[in-house]
Amino acid sequence: TCRPDTLWSGTRRSTCATSDRKEPVMRVALVGMDSFYFTQTIAGLLGDLPGAEWVGCCDLGVPDECVANAGKPSTEIADEHGVPLFSDIDALLASGQPDAAVIATNPSRVPEVAAALAASGLHLYIVKPAALNAAGTAILREAIVDKSQVIVSGMTYRRHPSVIAAGEALANGAIGELSSIRAMHQHGRLSIWGPTSWYFTEPELHPALYLGWYVADLFRWFVGEPAEAAAALGSRLADPTSPHEDTVRTICRSASGVVGSLDVYFGVSWPYADLELELLGTNGAIRFNAREGGQIVTSDGAETIEPTNVNMMQTELEAWIAAAVGDIDDWHRPAEWLDALDHGIAMTEALKA
């Protein structure tokens, strides 16, 4: 049996159940195979996503970049997973007939790629950052904000169990009105990436954007509105050969007056939490880190938040597929994640001031 998917933009094929799979199957493509982390990570997940069928991949005609960054030729990755490989989007759309695509390519080309795929009515999962500058975000806003399909960007911490618990406590009024948020994301150190990685080849791909995305999105999510101002300071001590600061501290404020202290650490070589979060309210506080857990503290006492571990990439891809087939309505809207992207770009610009 087949059913029309009401989330499509324009005239699209129906999402069909096969004889051996009773649930509708979303045909998914991997577009871009030159990410120095995400290409192989996503390739290892796409074949096993519930409700999805991996129908093809596209290297966008940049095979040398695929080898340099992903560590393998695109032909080898396609052969390993038994999916056809295309060199351009038109060939992919004509032969692979995908309903959805994961975009994992150099962020300098993401806006044009995303715009083309969105115009074809595909649901999109766009690996962060989806743009490097204001020109890129302008292309995205025009191309995707008003589309009816599910278009998200990640990874984020929105599916992390501890972050969800903090959000539910805040929404339930456990700590009163939010007055400030402090968040830290650490991501190891630059020396683990090769000399051809985008950190070195893309001057605009600063850790304040590539990694600051995580904390900027937390601010946008918890506060419910974008940051209006950003100031930043950074240092370059852990990796003197880096073209960027490896430790960045930023401050910001929303229109309603919530202040933020958002930090990025890219000089860590020892076991350390990748996330710390503190929400200060008028009647209490929530504080935890991803390795040790934390507490919700109010005048009634303290409630423990247990440490949790989750495969965020897999969890987000599964949620994206579920939203695309209409099973859930809880997904990261473009208007919101573009605010976080703007914030990351603003943090980078603030370091130049």
PDB file of C-alpha atoms in Angstrom, residues 30-44 57-60 62-74 77 102-110 125-130 154-155 187 192-194 196-199 201-202 205 210-211 214 313:
ATOM      1  CA  LEU A  30      23.851  10.993   1.348  1.00  0.00           C
ATOM      2  CA  VAL A  31      24.838  14.186  -0.470  1.00  0.00           C
ATOM      3  CA  GLY A  32      28.436  15.243   0.045  1.00  0.00           C
ATOM      4  CA  MET A  33      31.113  12.736   1.042  1.00  0.00           C
ATOM      5  CA  ASP A  34      33.973  15.039   1.981  1.00  0.00           C
ATOM      6  CA  SER A  35      33.361  15.627   5.698  1.00  0.00           C
ATOM      7  CA  PHE A  36      36.345  14.699   7.860  1.00  0.00           C
ATOM      8  CA  TYR A  37      34.043  13.216  10.517  1.00  0.00           C
ATOM      9  CA  PHE A  38      30.449  13.036   9.419  1.00  0.00           C
ATOM     10  CA  THR A  39      30.805  11.166   6.107  1.00  0.00           C
ATOM     11  CA  GLN A  40      31.860   7.849   7.594  1.00  0.00           C
ATOM     12  CA  THR A  41      29.772   8.329  10.744  1.00  0.00           C
ATOM     13  CA  ILE A  42      26.582   8.883   8.750  1.00  0.00           C
ATOM     14  CA  ALA A  43      27.442   6.144   6.273  1.00  0.00           C
ATOM     15  CA  GLY A  44      27.658   3.732   9.191  1.00  0.00           C
ATOM     16  CA  CYS A  57      25.089   8.908  -2.460  1.00  0.00           C
ATOM     17  CA  CYS A  58      26.569  11.856  -4.311  1.00  0.00           C
ATOM     18  CA  ASP A  59      30.114  13.209  -3.998  1.00  0.00           C
ATOM     19  CA  LEU A  60      29.193  16.481  -5.760  1.00  0.00           C
ATOM     20  CA  VAL A  62      34.828  16.558  -5.594  1.00  0.00           C
ATOM     21  CA  PRO A  63      36.405  13.071  -5.213  1.00  0.00           C
ATOM     22  CA  ASP A  64      39.834  14.429  -4.239  1.00  0.00           C
ATOM     23  CA  GLU A  65      38.297  16.348  -1.325  1.00  0.00           C
ATOM     24  CA  CYS A  66      36.479  13.175  -0.274  1.00  0.00           C
ATOM     25  CA  VAL A  67      39.763  11.297   0.015  1.00  0.00           C
ATOM     26  CA  ALA A  68      41.515  14.167   1.792  1.00  0.00           C
ATOM     27  CA  ASN A  69      38.823  14.708   4.411  1.00  0.00           C
ATOM     28  CA  ALA A  70      36.714  11.567   4.782  1.00  0.00           C
ATOM     29  CA  GLY A  71      39.786   9.345   4.574  1.00  0.00           C
ATOM     30  CA  LYS A  72      38.348   7.129   1.847  1.00  0.00           C
ATOM     31  CA  PRO A  73      37.422   7.534  -1.815  1.00  0.00           C
ATOM     32  CA  SER A  74      33.714   8.024  -2.331  1.00  0.00           C
ATOM     33  CA  ILE A  77      32.362   4.078   0.720  1.00  0.00           C
ATOM     34  CA  VAL A 102      21.583  14.114   4.497  1.00  0.00           C
ATOM     35  CA  ILE A 103      23.966  16.892   3.429  1.00  0.00           C
ATOM     36  CA  ALA A 104      27.524  16.434   4.694  1.00  0.00           C
ATOM     37  CA  THR A 105      29.878  18.574   2.641  1.00  0.00           C
ATOM     38  CA  ASN A 106      32.115  21.602   2.980  1.00  0.00           C
ATOM     39  CA  PRO A 107      29.961  24.308   4.612  1.00  0.00           C
ATOM     40  CA  SER A 108      31.030  26.792   1.944  1.00  0.00           C
ATOM     41  CA  ARG A 109      28.926  24.863  -0.603  1.00  0.00           C
ATOM     42  CA  VAL A 110      26.076  23.763   1.684  1.00  0.00           C
ATOM     43  CA  TYR A 125      19.219  16.843   7.483  1.00  0.00           C
ATOM     44  CA  ILE A 126      22.064  19.366   7.111  1.00  0.00           C
ATOM     45  CA  VAL A 127      25.279  18.705   8.995  1.00  0.00           C
ATOM     46  CA  LYS A 128      26.378  21.803  10.868  1.00  0.00           C
ATOM     47  CA  PRO A 129      27.389  24.464  10.155  1.00  0.00           C
ATOM     48  CA  ALA A 130      25.025  25.017   7.258  1.00  0.00           C
ATOM     49  CA  GLY A 154      22.599  19.083  13.505  1.00  0.00           C
ATOM     50  CA  MET A 155      24.131  17.729  15.515  1.00  0.00           C
ATOM     51  CA  HIS A 187      35.637  19.081  21.369  1.00  0.00           C
ATOM     52  CA  ILE A 192      43.688  15.383  16.103  1.00  0.00           C
ATOM     53  CA  TRP A 193      42.482  16.700  12.723  1.00  0.00           C
ATOM     54  CA  GLY A 194      44.585  16.470   9.584  1.00  0.00           C
ATOM     55  CA  THR A 196      43.611  19.286   5.032  1.00  0.00           C
ATOM     56  CA  SER A 197      40.665  19.608   7.416  1.00  0.00           C
ATOM     57  CA  TRP A 198      38.362  22.557   6.989  1.00  0.00           C
ATOM     58  CA  TYR A 199      39.697  24.140  10.180  1.00  0.00           C
ATOM     59  CA  THR A 201      41.465  25.344   4.681  1.00  0.00           C
ATOM     60  CA  GLU A 202      38.391  27.455   5.449  1.00  0.00           C
ATOM     61  CA  LEU A 205      35.358  27.977   9.855  1.00  0.00           C
ATOM     62  CA  TYR A 210      31.770  25.072  14.159  1.00  0.00           C
ATOM     63  CA  LEU A 211      31.696  24.238  17.878  1.00  0.00           C
ATOM     64  CA  TYR A 214      26.168  23.702  20.058  1.00  0.00           C
ATOM     65  CA  MET A 313      23.876  11.489  15.527  1.00  0.00           C
TER      66      MET A 313
END
